Short mmCIF file of C-alpha atoms and ligand atoms in Angstrom, two decimals:
data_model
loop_
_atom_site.label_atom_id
_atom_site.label_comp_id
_atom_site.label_asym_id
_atom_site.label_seq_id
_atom_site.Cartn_x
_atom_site.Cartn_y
_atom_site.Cartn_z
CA UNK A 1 0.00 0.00 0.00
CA UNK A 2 1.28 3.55 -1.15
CA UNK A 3 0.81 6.35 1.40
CA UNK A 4 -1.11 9.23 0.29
CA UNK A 5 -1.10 12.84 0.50
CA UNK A 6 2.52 13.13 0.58
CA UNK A 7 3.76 16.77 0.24
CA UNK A 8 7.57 17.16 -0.14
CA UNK A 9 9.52 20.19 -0.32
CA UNK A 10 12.39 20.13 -2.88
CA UNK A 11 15.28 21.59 -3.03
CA UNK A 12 17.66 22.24 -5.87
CA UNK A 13 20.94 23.88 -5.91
CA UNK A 14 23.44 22.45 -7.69
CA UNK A 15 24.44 24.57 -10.20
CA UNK A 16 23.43 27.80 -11.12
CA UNK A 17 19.37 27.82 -10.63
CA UNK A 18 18.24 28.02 -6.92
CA UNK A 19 15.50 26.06 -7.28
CA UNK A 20 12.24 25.02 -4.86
CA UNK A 21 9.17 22.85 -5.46
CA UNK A 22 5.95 21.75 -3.33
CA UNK A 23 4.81 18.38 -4.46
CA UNK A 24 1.35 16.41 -3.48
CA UNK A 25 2.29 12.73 -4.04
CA UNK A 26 3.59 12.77 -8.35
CA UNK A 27 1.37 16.61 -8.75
CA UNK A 28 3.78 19.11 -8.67
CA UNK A 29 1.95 22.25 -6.62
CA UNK A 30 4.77 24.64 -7.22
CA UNK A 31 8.22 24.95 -8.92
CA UNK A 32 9.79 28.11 -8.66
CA UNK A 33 13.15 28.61 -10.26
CA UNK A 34 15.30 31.56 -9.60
CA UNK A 35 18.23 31.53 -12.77
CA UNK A 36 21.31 33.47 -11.67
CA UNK A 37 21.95 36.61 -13.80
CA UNK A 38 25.44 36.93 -12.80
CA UNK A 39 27.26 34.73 -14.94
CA UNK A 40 26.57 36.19 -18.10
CA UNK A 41 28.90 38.36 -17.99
CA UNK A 42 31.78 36.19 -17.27
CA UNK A 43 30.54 33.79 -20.21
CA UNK A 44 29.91 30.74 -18.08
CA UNK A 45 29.24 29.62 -14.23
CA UNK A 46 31.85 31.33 -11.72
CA UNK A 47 31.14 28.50 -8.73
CA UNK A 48 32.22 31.35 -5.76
CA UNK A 49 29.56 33.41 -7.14
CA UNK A 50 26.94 30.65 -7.82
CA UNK A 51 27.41 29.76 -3.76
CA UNK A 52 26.53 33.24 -3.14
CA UNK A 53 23.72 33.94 -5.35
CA UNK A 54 22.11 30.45 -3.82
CA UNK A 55 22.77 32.47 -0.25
CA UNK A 56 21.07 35.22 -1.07
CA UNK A 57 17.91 33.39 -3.32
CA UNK A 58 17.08 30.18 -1.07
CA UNK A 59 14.55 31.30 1.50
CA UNK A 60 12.79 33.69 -0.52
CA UNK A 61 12.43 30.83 -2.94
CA UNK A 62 11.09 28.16 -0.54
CA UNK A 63 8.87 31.00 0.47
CA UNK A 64 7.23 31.48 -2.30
CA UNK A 65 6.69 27.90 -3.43
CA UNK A 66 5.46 27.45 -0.22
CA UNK A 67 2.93 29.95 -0.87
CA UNK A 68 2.32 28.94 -4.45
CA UNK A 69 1.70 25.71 -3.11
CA UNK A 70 -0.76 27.43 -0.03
CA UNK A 71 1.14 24.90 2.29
CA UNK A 72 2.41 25.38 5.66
CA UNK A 73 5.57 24.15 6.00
CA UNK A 74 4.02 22.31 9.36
CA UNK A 75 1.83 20.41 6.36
CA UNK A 76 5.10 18.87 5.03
CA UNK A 77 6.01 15.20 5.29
CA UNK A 78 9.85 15.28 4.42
CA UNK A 79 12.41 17.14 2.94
CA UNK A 80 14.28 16.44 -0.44
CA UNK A 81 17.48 18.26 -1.90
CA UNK A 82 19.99 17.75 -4.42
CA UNK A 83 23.27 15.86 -2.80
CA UNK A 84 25.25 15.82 -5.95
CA UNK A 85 26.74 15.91 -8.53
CA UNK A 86 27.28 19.29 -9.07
CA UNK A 87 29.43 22.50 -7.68
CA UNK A 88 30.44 21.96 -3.95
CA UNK A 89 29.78 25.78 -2.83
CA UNK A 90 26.31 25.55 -4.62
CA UNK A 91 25.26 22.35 -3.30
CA UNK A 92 26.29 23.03 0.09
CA UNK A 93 23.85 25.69 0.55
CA UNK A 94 20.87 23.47 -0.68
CA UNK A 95 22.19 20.86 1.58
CA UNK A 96 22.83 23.03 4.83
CA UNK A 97 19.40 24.44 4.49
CA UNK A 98 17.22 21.17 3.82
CA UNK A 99 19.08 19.57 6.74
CA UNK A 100 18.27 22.30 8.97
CA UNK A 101 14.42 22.85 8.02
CA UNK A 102 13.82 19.05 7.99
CA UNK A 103 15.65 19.16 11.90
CA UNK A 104 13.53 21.98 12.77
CA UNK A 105 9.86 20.39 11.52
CA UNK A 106 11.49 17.28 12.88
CA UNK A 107 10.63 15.30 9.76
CA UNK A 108 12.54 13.10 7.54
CA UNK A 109 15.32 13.99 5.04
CA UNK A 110 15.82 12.67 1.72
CA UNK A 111 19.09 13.08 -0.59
CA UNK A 112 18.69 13.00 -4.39
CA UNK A 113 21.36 12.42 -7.56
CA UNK A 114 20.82 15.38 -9.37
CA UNK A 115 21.44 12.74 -12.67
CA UNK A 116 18.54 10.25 -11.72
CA UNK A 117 16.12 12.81 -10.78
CA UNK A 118 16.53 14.37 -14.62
CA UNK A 119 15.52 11.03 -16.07
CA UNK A 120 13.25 10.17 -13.10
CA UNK A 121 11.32 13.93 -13.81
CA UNK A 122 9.31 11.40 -16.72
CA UNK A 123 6.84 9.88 -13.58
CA UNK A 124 5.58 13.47 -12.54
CA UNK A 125 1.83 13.66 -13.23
CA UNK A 126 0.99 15.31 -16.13
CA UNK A 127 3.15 14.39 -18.38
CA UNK A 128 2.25 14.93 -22.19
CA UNK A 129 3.73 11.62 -22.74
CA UNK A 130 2.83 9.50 -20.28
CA UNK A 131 4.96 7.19 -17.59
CA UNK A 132 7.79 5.33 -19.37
CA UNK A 133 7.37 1.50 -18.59
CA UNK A 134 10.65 -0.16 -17.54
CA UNK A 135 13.20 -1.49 -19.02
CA UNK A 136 13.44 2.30 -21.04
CA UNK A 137 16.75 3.88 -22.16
CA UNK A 138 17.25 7.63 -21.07
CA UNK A 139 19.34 9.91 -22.77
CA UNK A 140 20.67 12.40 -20.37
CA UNK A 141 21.52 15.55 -22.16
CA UNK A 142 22.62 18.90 -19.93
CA UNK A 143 25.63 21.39 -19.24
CA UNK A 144 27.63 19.06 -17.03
CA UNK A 145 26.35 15.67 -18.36
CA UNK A 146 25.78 13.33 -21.69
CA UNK A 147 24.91 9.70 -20.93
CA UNK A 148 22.98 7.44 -22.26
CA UNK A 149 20.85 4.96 -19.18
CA UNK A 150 19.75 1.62 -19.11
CA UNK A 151 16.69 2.48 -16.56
CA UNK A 152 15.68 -1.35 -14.71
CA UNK A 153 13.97 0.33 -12.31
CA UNK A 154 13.59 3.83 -10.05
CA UNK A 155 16.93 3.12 -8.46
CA UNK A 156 18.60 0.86 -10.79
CA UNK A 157 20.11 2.29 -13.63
CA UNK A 158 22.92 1.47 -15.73
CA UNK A 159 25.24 4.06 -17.65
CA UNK A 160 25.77 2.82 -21.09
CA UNK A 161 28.06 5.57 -22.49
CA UNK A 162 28.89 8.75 -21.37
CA UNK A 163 31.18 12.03 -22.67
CA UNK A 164 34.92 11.47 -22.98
CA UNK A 165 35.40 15.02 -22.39
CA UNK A 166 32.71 18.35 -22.94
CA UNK A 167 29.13 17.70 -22.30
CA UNK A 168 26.37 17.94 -25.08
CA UNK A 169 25.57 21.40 -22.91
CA UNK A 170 29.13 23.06 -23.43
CA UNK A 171 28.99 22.12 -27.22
CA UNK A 172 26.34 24.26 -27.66
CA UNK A 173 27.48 27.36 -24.98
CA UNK A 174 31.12 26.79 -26.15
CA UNK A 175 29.57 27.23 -29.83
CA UNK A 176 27.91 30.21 -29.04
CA UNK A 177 30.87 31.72 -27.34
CA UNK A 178 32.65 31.75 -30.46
CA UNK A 179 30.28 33.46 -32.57
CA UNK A 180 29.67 36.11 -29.92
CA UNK A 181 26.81 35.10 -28.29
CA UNK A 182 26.07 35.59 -24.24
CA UNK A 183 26.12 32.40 -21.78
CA UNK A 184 24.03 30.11 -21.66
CA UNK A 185 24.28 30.21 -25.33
CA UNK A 186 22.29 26.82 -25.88
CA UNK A 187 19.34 28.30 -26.32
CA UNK A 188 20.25 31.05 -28.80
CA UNK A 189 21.70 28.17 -30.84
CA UNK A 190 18.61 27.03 -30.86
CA UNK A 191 16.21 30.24 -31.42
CA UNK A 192 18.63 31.11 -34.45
CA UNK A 193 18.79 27.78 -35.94
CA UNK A 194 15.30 27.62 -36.05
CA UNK A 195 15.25 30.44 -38.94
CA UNK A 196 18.96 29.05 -40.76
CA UNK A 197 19.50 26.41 -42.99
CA UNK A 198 21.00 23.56 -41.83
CA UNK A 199 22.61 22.35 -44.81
CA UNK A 200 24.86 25.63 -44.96
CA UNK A 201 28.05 24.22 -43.75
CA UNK A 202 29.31 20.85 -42.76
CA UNK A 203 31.21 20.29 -39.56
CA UNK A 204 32.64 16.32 -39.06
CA UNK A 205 31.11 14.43 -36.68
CA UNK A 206 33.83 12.23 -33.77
CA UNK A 207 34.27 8.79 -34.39
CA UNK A 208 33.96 7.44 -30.91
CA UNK A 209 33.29 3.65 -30.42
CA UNK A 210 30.22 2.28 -28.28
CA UNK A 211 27.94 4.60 -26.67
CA UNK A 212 30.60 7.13 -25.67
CA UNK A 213 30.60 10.59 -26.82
CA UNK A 214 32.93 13.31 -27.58
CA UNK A 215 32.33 17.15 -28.04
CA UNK A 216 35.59 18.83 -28.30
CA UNK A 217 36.50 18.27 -31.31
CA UNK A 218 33.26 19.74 -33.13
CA UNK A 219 34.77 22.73 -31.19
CA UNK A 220 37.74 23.24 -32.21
CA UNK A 221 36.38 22.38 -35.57
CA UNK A 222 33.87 25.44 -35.19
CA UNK A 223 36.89 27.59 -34.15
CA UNK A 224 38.80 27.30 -37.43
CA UNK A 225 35.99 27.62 -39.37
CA UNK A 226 34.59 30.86 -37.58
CA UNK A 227 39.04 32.30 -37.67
CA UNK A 228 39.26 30.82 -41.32
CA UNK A 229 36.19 32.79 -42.58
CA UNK A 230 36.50 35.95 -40.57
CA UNK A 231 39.80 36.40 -41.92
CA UNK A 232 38.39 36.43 -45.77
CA UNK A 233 35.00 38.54 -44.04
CA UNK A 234 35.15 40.10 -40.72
CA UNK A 235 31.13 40.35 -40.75
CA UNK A 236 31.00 36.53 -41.38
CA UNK A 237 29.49 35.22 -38.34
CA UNK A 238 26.32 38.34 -38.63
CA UNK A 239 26.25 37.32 -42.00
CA UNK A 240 25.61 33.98 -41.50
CA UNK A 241 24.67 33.49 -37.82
CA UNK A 242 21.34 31.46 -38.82
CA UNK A 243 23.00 29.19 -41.14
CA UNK A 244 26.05 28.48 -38.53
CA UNK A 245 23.60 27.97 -35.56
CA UNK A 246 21.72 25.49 -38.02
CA UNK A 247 24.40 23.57 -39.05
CA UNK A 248 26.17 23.42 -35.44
CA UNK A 249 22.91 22.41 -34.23
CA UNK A 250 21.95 19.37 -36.94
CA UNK A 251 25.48 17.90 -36.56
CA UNK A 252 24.68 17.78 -32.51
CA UNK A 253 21.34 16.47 -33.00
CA UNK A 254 23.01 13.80 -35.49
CA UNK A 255 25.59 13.04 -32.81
CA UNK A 256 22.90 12.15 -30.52
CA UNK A 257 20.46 10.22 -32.41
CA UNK A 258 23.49 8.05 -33.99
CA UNK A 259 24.32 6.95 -30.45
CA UNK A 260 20.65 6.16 -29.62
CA UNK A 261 19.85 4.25 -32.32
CA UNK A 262 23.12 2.16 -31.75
CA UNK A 263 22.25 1.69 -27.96
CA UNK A 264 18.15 0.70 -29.15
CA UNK A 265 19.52 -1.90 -31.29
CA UNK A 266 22.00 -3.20 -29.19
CA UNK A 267 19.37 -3.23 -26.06
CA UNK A 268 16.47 -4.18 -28.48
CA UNK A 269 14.33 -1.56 -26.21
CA UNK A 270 12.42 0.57 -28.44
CA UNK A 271 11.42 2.97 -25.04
CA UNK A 272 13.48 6.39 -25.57
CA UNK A 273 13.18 9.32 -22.77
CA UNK A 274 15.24 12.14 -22.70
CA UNK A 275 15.88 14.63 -19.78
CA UNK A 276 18.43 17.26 -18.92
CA UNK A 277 18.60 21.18 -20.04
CA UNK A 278 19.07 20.00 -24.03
CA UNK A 279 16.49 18.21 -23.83
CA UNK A 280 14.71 21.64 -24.64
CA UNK A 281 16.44 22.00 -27.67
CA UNK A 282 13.85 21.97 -30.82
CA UNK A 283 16.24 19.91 -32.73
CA UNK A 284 16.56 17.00 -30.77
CA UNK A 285 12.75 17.27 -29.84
CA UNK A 286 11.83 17.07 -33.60
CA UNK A 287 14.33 14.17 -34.53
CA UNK A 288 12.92 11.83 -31.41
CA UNK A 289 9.55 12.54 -32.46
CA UNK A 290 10.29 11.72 -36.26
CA UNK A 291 12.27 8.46 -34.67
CA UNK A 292 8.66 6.97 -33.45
CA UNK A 293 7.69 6.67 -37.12
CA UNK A 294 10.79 5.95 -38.23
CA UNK A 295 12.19 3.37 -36.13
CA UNK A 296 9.03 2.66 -34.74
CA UNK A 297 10.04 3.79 -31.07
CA UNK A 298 8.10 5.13 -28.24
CA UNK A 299 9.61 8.77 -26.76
CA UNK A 300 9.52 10.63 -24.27
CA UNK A 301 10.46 14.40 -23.41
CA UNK A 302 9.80 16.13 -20.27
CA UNK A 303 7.59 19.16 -20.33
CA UNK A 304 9.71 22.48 -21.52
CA UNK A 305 10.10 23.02 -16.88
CA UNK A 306 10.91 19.85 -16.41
CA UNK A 307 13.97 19.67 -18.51
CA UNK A 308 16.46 22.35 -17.70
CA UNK A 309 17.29 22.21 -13.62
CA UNK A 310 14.35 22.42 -11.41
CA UNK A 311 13.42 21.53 -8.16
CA UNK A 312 9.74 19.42 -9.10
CA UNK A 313 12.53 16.35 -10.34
CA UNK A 314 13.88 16.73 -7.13
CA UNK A 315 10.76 16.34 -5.72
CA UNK A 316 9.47 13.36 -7.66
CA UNK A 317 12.20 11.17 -6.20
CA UNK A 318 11.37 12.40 -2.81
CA UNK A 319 8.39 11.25 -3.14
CA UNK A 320 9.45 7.47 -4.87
CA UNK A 321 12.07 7.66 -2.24
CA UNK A 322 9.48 8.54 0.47
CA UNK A 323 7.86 5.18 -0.26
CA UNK A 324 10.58 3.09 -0.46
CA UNK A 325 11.36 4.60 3.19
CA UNK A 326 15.13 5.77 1.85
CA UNK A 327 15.54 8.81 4.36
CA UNK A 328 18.82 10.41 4.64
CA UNK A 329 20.39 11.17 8.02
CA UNK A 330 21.65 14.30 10.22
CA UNK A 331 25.28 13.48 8.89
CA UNK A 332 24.62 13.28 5.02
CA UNK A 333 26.96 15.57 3.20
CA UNK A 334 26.89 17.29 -0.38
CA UNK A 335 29.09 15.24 -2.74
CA UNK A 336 30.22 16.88 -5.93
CA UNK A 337 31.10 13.83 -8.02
CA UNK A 338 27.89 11.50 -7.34
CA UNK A 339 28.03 8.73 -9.92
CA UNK A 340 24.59 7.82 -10.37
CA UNK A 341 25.07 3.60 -10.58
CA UNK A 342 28.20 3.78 -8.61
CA UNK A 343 26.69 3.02 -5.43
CA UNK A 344 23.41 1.12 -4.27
CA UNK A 345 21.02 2.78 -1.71
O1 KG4 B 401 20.19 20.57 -16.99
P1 KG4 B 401 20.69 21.98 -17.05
O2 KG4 B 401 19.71 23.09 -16.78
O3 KG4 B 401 21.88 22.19 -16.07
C1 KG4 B 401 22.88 21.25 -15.88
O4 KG4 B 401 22.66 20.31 -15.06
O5 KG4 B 401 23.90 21.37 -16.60
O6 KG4 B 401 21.35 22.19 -18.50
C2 KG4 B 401 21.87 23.42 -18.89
C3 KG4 B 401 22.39 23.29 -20.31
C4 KG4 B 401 23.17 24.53 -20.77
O7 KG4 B 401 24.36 24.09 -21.37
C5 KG4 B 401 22.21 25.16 -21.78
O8 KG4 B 401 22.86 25.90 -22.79
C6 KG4 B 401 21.54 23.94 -22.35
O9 KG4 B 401 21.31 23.11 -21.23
N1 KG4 B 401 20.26 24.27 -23.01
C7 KG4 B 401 20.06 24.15 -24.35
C8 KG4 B 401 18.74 24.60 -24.59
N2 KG4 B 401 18.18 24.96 -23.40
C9 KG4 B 401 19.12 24.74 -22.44
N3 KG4 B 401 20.88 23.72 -25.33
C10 KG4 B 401 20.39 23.73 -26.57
N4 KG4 B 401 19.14 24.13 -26.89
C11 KG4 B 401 18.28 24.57 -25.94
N5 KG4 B 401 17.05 24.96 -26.26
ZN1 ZN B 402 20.84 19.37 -14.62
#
């Protein structure tokens, strides 16, 4: 027998979103996400300054999703928050404060792997898709992460292949950086490709065996292109931004989906989520969808808030956690490198 009428109170803070969410049982009540400004001016996360901006964010955060949620915090049956991986300084504030409120309401504590609870964010109600059946193969695709999952169960998971060096993420905010554009740059990539033609310019694609990936390369790659053509045009990257944001973008999409469809056939399971902040990307959304016809798989992608970092995944594994009765304790500590099948619970 499940309990019912859960409500959890999740905490993210692992990177640079200070993130809280009220959830009753799988319904996520609130999910408010404070993004920090700051780095954008230093062209990528600058950790010191993510610790602080998670100082200054947390309570008025939990605040309000408390009040989004209108829930007393005296209504709450445990606490969840991110343990890792991520950036010590950042995750030791969400860590510090969930371990203090959950000693103060005197109710139980739950750590989460920031990694399972992007591919676990697929069992929150409402999801366009519907629930994933196990076995199911997750893609992981963010700014710190690329991994592709065998998913067994809610806590078992196996990684099949992962990044040899830059993470699907950095491809695209490395990208940007070199035509000029502001951090995160993913999703400029995207907004511009969306209007270019992908077709415009070729860029090679790493020959990496298995299911691993690698990213650097296509950077460098972009580099010489973007010094090789300025030097013959010094307007070439306004002249062309669509077209370059296309291209970069179809040869990461083709990247991906090359790896997937190696990993379906070698698994034989036809079940494809995806989950992690690239997961928003248009590109990859449209080729998975295309794939169901195609190679007659079943996908799923995470509602648009569910997919970059957010505190209602957090949440959702509080909750499976919550009935599996896999509380923390007082002495749990935020651990930067969390692998996320490297230990059982
Ligand atoms: O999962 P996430 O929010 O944080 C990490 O755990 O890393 O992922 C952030 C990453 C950034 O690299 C950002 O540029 C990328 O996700 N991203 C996108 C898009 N939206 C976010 N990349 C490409 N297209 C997008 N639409
Ligand atoms: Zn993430």
């Amino acid at each position: 027998m499940k309990d019912k009428n859960i409500y959890i109170l999740a905490i993210e803070s692992s990177c640079d979103d200070t993130s809280a969410a009220v959830l009753h049982d799988k319904k996520v009540l609130s999910n408010v996400v404070a993004t920090q400004k700051i780095h954008e001016e230093y062209g990528g996360v600058v950790p010191e300054l993510a610790s602080r901006a998670h100082q200054q964010h947390i309570v008025p955060v939990v605040h309000q999703a408390l009040n989004k949620a209108n829930i007393d915090k005296k209504q709450l049956s445990a606490i969840a928050f991110t343990r890792g991986p991520g950036l010590m300084g950042s995750l030791l504030v969400g860590t510090s404060f969930a371990k203090s409120l959950a000693l103060g309401l005197d109710i139980p504590l739950i750590e989460v792997n920031h990694m399972q609870a992007h591919i676990l964010a697929h069992f929150i109600e409402g999801q366009s898709d519907g629930i994933p059946d196990f076995p199911f193969l997750a893609m992981t695709i963010s700014g710190g992460h690329t991994q592709i999952v065998l998913v067994k169960d809610y806590f078992d998971m196996e990684i099949l292949g992962e990044t040899l060096d830059d993470a699907v993420g950095e491809a695209f905010d490395k990208s940007a950086k070199l035509l000029g554009l502001p951090y995160p740059g993913g999703p400029l990539v995207d907004k511009y490709a969306q209007e270019g033609n992908p077709d415009a310019f070729l860029f090679p694609k790493p020959k990496v065996d298995g299911l691993n990936f690698s990213f650097s390369g296509l950077k460098t790659s972009i580099l010489y292109f973007v010094q090789r053509e300025t030097a013959k045009n010094a307007n070439f990257v306004q002249d062309n931004l669509k077209d370059i944001c296309a291209s970069i973008q179809k040869t990461i999409v083709h990247i991906l989906m090359d790896k997937l469809k190696k990993a379906s056939k070698q698994t034989g399971i036809t079940r494809i989520a995806i989950g992690g902040g690239v997961s928003a990307n248009s590109g990859i959304r449209m080729a998975l969808k295309q794939a169901e016809k195609k190679q007659g798989w079943t996908t799923y992608i995470p509602k648009f808030e569910y997919c970059t970092d957010n505190a209602a995944m957090i949440g959702i594994v509080g909750y499976l956690k919550y009935q599996e009765g896999l509380f923390a304790d007082q002495g749990v500590t935020a651990k930067a490198r969390y692998v996320l099948d490297g230990e059982k619970l």
